[in-house]
CSV table of C-alpha atoms and ligand atoms in Angstrom, one decimal:
chain,number,residue,atom,x,y,z
Z,28,MET,CA,0.0,0.0,0.0
Z,29,ARG,CA,1.5,3.4,-1.1
Z,30,PHE,CA,-0.2,6.0,1.1
Z,31,GLY,CA,0.4,9.6,2.2
Z,32,ILE,CA,-0.5,11.2,5.5
Z,33,PHE,CA,-1.4,14.8,5.2
Z,34,GLY,CA,-1.5,16.4,8.7
Z,35,GLY,CA,-2.5,19.9,9.5
Z,36,THR,CA,-4.7,22.1,11.5
Z,37,PHE,CA,-7.0,22.6,8.5
Z,38,ASN,CA,-8.6,25.7,10.0
Z,39,PRO,CA,-10.1,25.7,7.5
Z,40,VAL,CA,-8.9,23.3,4.7
Z,41,HIS,CA,-8.6,25.4,1.5
Z,42,SER,CA,-8.1,24.9,-2.2
Z,43,GLY,CA,-4.3,25.1,-1.8
Z,44,HIS,CA,-4.3,22.0,0.4
Z,45,LEU,CA,-6.5,20.1,-1.9
Z,46,ARG,CA,-4.6,20.9,-5.1
Z,47,VAL,CA,-1.2,20.2,-3.7
Z,48,ALA,CA,-2.3,17.0,-2.1
Z,49,GLU,CA,-3.7,15.9,-5.5
Z,50,GLU,CA,-0.4,16.8,-7.2
Z,51,VAL,CA,1.6,14.8,-4.6
Z,52,ARG,CA,-0.7,11.9,-5.0
Z,53,GLN,CA,-0.1,11.8,-8.6
Z,54,TYR,CA,3.6,12.4,-8.5
Z,55,LEU,CA,4.2,9.6,-6.0
Z,56,ASP,CA,1.5,7.4,-7.4
Z,57,LEU,CA,-0.2,7.0,-4.0
Z,58,GLU,CA,-3.3,4.9,-3.6
Z,59,LYS,CA,-4.5,7.1,-0.8
Z,60,VAL,CA,-3.9,10.4,0.8
Z,61,ILE,CA,-5.2,10.5,4.4
Z,62,PHE,CA,-6.1,14.0,5.7
Z,63,VAL,CA,-5.5,14.0,9.5
Z,64,PRO,CA,-6.7,17.2,11.2
Z,65,SER,CA,-4.9,17.8,14.5
Z,66,TYR,CA,-6.8,18.2,17.8
Z,67,LEU,CA,-4.3,20.7,19.3
Z,68,PRO,CA,-1.4,21.6,17.0
Z,69,PRO,CA,1.8,21.5,19.0
Z,70,HIS,CA,3.5,24.2,16.9
Z,71,LYS,CA,0.9,27.0,16.8
Z,72,ASP,CA,-2.1,28.4,18.5
Z,73,LEU,CA,-5.4,27.1,17.4
Z,74,ALA,CA,-6.8,30.4,16.0
Z,75,ASP,CA,-10.4,31.2,16.8
Z,76,ASN,CA,-10.6,28.0,18.9
Z,77,VAL,CA,-12.5,26.3,16.1
Z,78,HIS,CA,-13.7,23.0,17.5
Z,79,ALA,CA,-12.1,19.9,16.0
Z,80,ASP,CA,-15.4,18.5,15.0
Z,81,LYS,CA,-16.1,21.5,12.8
Z,82,ARG,CA,-12.6,21.3,11.2
Z,83,LEU,CA,-13.2,17.6,10.6
Z,84,GLU,CA,-16.5,18.3,9.0
Z,85,ILE,CA,-15.0,20.9,6.7
Z,86,VAL,CA,-12.4,18.5,5.5
Z,87,LYS,CA,-15.1,15.8,5.0
Z,88,ILE,CA,-17.1,18.2,2.8
Z,89,ALA,CA,-14.0,19.4,0.9
Z,90,ILE,CA,-12.6,15.9,-0.1
Z,91,LYS,CA,-16.0,14.5,-1.1
Z,92,GLY,CA,-15.8,13.2,-4.6
Z,93,ASN,CA,-12.1,12.5,-4.7
Z,94,PRO,CA,-11.8,8.7,-4.4
Z,95,TYR,CA,-8.1,8.9,-3.4
Z,96,PHE,CA,-8.7,11.2,-0.5
Z,97,ASP,CA,-9.6,10.0,3.0
Z,98,LEU,CA,-10.2,11.6,6.3
Z,99,SER,CA,-9.1,10.3,9.7
Z,100,SER,CA,-10.3,11.5,13.1
Z,101,PHE,CA,-7.4,9.7,14.8
Z,102,GLU,CA,-5.8,12.8,16.3
Z,103,VAL,CA,-9.1,14.4,17.1
Z,104,GLU,CA,-10.3,11.3,19.0
Z,105,ASN,CA,-7.0,11.0,20.9
Z,106,LYS,CA,-7.4,14.6,22.1
Z,107,GLY,CA,-4.4,16.4,23.7
Z,108,ASN,CA,-1.4,17.5,21.8
Z,109,SER,CA,-1.3,16.0,18.3
Z,110,TYR,CA,2.1,14.6,17.8
Z,111,SER,CA,2.7,13.3,14.2
Z,112,ILE,CA,4.8,10.4,15.4
Z,113,PHE,CA,1.8,8.7,17.0
Z,114,THR,CA,-0.2,9.1,13.8
Z,115,ILE,CA,2.6,7.7,11.7
Z,116,GLU,CA,2.9,4.7,14.0
Z,117,HIS,CA,-0.8,4.2,14.0
Z,118,PHE,CA,-1.0,4.1,10.2
Z,119,ARG,CA,2.1,2.0,9.8
Z,120,LYS,CA,0.4,-0.7,11.9
Z,121,ILE,CA,-2.8,-0.5,9.8
Z,122,TYR,CA,-1.2,-0.6,6.4
Z,123,LYS,CA,2.0,-2.4,7.2
Z,124,ALA,CA,4.0,0.0,5.1
Z,125,THR,CA,6.0,3.2,5.5
Z,126,PRO,CA,3.9,6.2,4.8
Z,127,TYR,CA,4.8,9.4,2.9
Z,128,PHE,CA,4.3,12.2,5.4
Z,129,ILE,CA,3.1,15.2,3.3
Z,130,LEU,CA,4.0,18.7,4.4
Z,131,GLY,CA,4.8,22.1,3.1
Z,132,GLN,CA,8.4,23.5,3.0
Z,133,ASP,CA,7.5,26.0,5.7
Z,134,ALA,CA,6.5,23.1,8.1
Z,135,PHE,CA,9.5,21.0,7.1
Z,136,ASN,CA,11.9,23.9,7.9
Z,137,ASP,CA,10.7,23.6,11.4
Z,138,ILE,CA,11.0,19.8,11.8
Z,139,LEU,CA,13.8,19.8,14.3
Z,140,SER,CA,11.4,21.1,16.9
Z,141,TRP,CA,8.9,18.3,16.4
Z,142,TYR,CA,8.3,15.8,19.2
Z,143,ASP,CA,10.4,12.6,19.0
Z,144,LYS,CA,12.1,13.7,15.8
Z,145,ASP,CA,14.6,10.8,15.9
Z,146,ARG,CA,11.9,8.2,15.5
Z,147,LEU,CA,10.1,10.3,12.9
Z,148,PHE,CA,13.1,10.1,10.6
Z,149,SER,CA,13.2,6.3,10.9
Z,150,LEU,CA,9.5,5.7,10.5
Z,151,THR,CA,8.4,7.7,7.6
Z,152,HIS,CA,9.3,9.2,4.2
Z,153,PHE,CA,8.8,12.9,3.8
Z,154,ALA,CA,7.1,14.5,0.8
Z,155,VAL,CA,8.1,18.1,1.1
Z,156,MET,CA,6.0,20.5,-1.1
Z,157,SER,CA,7.2,23.8,-2.3
Z,158,ARG,CA,5.2,26.7,-0.9
Z,159,PRO,CA,5.3,30.5,-1.7
Z,160,HIS,CA,7.4,32.4,0.8
Z,161,ALA,CA,9.1,29.2,2.1
Z,162,GLN,CA,12.7,28.8,1.3
Z,163,ARG,CA,14.3,25.4,0.5
Z,164,LEU,CA,17.4,25.3,2.7
Z,165,PRO,CA,20.3,22.9,2.6
Z,166,LEU,CA,19.4,19.7,4.5
Z,167,ASN,CA,22.0,20.1,7.3
Z,168,ARG,CA,20.6,23.6,8.0
Z,169,ILE,CA,17.2,22.0,8.6
Z,170,ILE,CA,17.9,18.7,10.3
Z,171,GLY,CA,21.5,19.3,11.6
Z,172,GLU,CA,23.3,16.0,12.5
Z,173,HIS,CA,20.4,13.9,11.1
Z,174,ALA,CA,21.6,15.0,7.6
Z,175,ALA,CA,24.7,12.8,8.0
Z,176,GLY,CA,22.6,9.7,7.5
Z,177,TYR,CA,21.3,10.8,4.1
Z,178,SER,CA,22.7,10.8,0.7
Z,179,GLN,CA,21.5,12.9,-2.2
Z,180,THR,CA,19.2,11.6,-4.9
Z,181,GLN,CA,17.7,13.2,-8.0
Z,182,ARG,CA,14.5,14.1,-6.1
Z,183,GLY,CA,15.9,14.7,-2.6
Z,184,TYR,CA,17.7,12.5,-0.1
Z,185,ILE,CA,17.7,8.8,0.9
Z,186,LYS,CA,18.7,7.1,4.1
Z,187,GLU,CA,20.4,3.6,4.3
Z,188,CYS,CA,17.1,2.1,5.5
Z,189,GLY,CA,15.4,3.4,2.3
Z,190,ASN,CA,13.5,6.3,3.8
Z,191,GLU,CA,13.4,9.3,1.6
Z,192,ILE,CA,13.0,13.0,1.7
Z,193,ILE,CA,11.4,14.0,-1.6
Z,194,TYR,CA,11.0,17.6,-2.7
Z,195,ILE,CA,8.0,18.2,-4.9
Z,196,GLU,CA,7.5,21.4,-6.8
Z,197,VAL,CA,3.8,21.9,-6.7
Z,198,THR,CA,1.8,24.7,-8.3
Z,199,PRO,CA,2.5,27.8,-6.2
Z,200,LEU,CA,-0.8,28.7,-4.6
Z,201,ASP,CA,-0.5,31.5,-2.2
Z,202,ILE,CA,-3.5,30.5,-0.1
Z,203,SER,CA,-3.4,30.0,3.6
Z,204,SER,CA,-5.9,29.2,6.3
Z,205,SER,CA,-5.0,32.4,8.1
Z,206,LYS,CA,-5.7,34.5,5.0
Z,207,ILE,CA,-9.1,32.9,4.7
Z,208,ARG,CA,-9.9,33.5,8.4
Z,209,ASP,CA,-8.9,37.1,8.0
Z,210,MET,CA,-11.1,37.5,4.9
Z,211,CYS,CA,-14.1,36.0,6.6
Z,212,LYS,CA,-13.7,38.4,9.5
Z,213,LYS,CA,-13.6,41.3,7.1
Z,214,GLN,CA,-16.7,39.8,5.4
Z,215,GLU,CA,-14.7,39.5,2.1
Z,216,SER,CA,-15.6,36.8,-0.4
Z,217,ILE,CA,-13.6,33.5,-0.1
Z,218,ARG,CA,-15.2,32.2,-3.2
Z,219,TYR,CA,-12.8,29.9,-5.2
Z,220,LEU,CA,-10.3,29.9,-2.4
Z,221,VAL,CA,-12.2,27.0,-0.8
Z,222,PRO,CA,-14.7,24.6,-2.5
Z,223,GLU,CA,-18.2,26.0,-2.8
Z,224,GLU,CA,-19.7,23.6,-0.3
Z,225,VAL,CA,-17.0,24.6,2.2
Z,226,GLU,CA,-17.8,28.3,1.7
Z,227,LYS,CA,-21.4,27.6,2.4
Z,228,TYR,CA,-20.7,25.6,5.5
Z,229,ILE,CA,-18.4,28.3,6.9
Z,230,LYS,CA,-21.0,30.9,6.2
Z,231,ASN,CA,-24.0,29.0,7.6
Z,232,GLU,CA,-22.1,28.0,10.8
Z,233,ARG,CA,-20.7,31.6,11.1
Z,234,ILE,CA,-17.3,30.0,12.0
Z,235,TYR,CA,-14.8,32.8,11.4
Z,236,LEU,CA,-16.8,35.9,12.2
O,302,LIG,P1,-2.2,28.8,8.8
O,302,LIG,O1,-2.4,29.9,7.8
O,302,LIG,O2,-3.3,28.8,9.8
O,302,LIG,O3,-0.9,28.7,9.4
O,302,LIG,P2,-2.0,26.7,6.7
O,302,LIG,O4,-2.6,27.3,5.5
O,302,LIG,O5,-0.5,26.7,6.7
O,302,LIG,O6,-2.5,27.4,8.0
O,302,LIG,P3,-2.1,24.0,7.8
O,302,LIG,O7,-3.4,23.3,8.1
O,302,LIG,O8,-1.3,24.5,8.9
O,302,LIG,O9,-2.6,25.3,6.9
O,302,LIG,O10,-1.3,23.3,6.7
O,302,LIG,C1,-1.1,21.9,6.7
O,302,LIG,C2,0.1,21.5,5.8
O,302,LIG,O11,-0.2,22.0,4.5
O,302,LIG,C3,1.4,22.2,6.2
O,302,LIG,O12,2.4,21.3,6.1
O,302,LIG,C4,1.5,23.3,5.2
O,302,LIG,O13,2.9,23.7,5.0
O,302,LIG,C5,0.9,22.8,4.0
O,302,LIG,N1,0.3,23.8,3.1
O,302,LIG,C6,-0.8,24.6,3.4
O,302,LIG,N2,-1.1,25.4,2.4
O,302,LIG,C7,-0.2,25.1,1.4
O,302,LIG,C8,0.0,25.7,0.1
O,302,LIG,N3,-0.8,26.6,-0.4
O,302,LIG,N4,1.0,25.1,-0.7
O,302,LIG,C9,1.8,24.1,-0.2
O,302,LIG,N5,1.6,23.6,1.1
O,302,LIG,C10,0.7,24.1,1.9
C-alpha cells in the first residue's frame, strides 16, 4: 500500500491544500492520501478555537468526490497535543507500510522542533511540497546532525534504511488558512479559495466571524 498522511490544523482546509495533495498523490503514485486534522497543533495556537469536529466536517465536505482522499479522526479522537509520530505509528500498523508524510516546505523547515524527531526520521518518508514564501534550505541547516545519515538523490535524499525525503515542486498557490480566516472576519468573499460547499458551511455556521 502506497499512502500519504497529510497532517495539519486545516482551520479551514482550502483549495491550496486540496490541489497540492492531488499533485503529490499523482507524483508519488499514491493509492490514498489521508487527511489527519490535529486536535491541538503543538507548533501553533489554534486560531479562533474552532472545535475539532467543525474542522473535521469541513475536510469531509472538501474531499468528497475524490476517491483517493480519505479523512481520519485519529488525532481528534486522541485529544491532547497531536504529535505526528503517533499518527505515523498508527497508520504503519494498519497498512504495514512506510507512509509518505506530506508537508509544506514551511513546516519541514521547522521539523527539528517536532516531538520525538529521531523516531520520525526512521518511521516515515517525507514528501516536502514547495510553498510560496518558504525557502528550501540545505538539509543540514534544517535537520542538523540527522543529515549525515542521508545521501543525495535526484529528487531529494535517501537514508540507508530506504527512507526518503522527496522535494516536490507543486503549483505555487499563495493560499493559507490564516488568510481565509482574515477575509471571513472582514466579510470578504472567499469564493474559489475553498470549495463551494465549504464556503457555504463556513458561512452558515458563522465560523470565522
Ligand atoms: P495557517 O495559515 O493557519 O498557518 P496553513 O494554510 O499553513 O494554516 P495548515 O493546516 O497548517 O494550513 O497546513 C497543513 C500543511 O499543508 C502544512 O504542512 C503546510 O505547509 C501545507 N500547506 C498549506 N497550504 C499550502 C499551500 N498553499 N502550498 C503548499 N503547502 C501548503
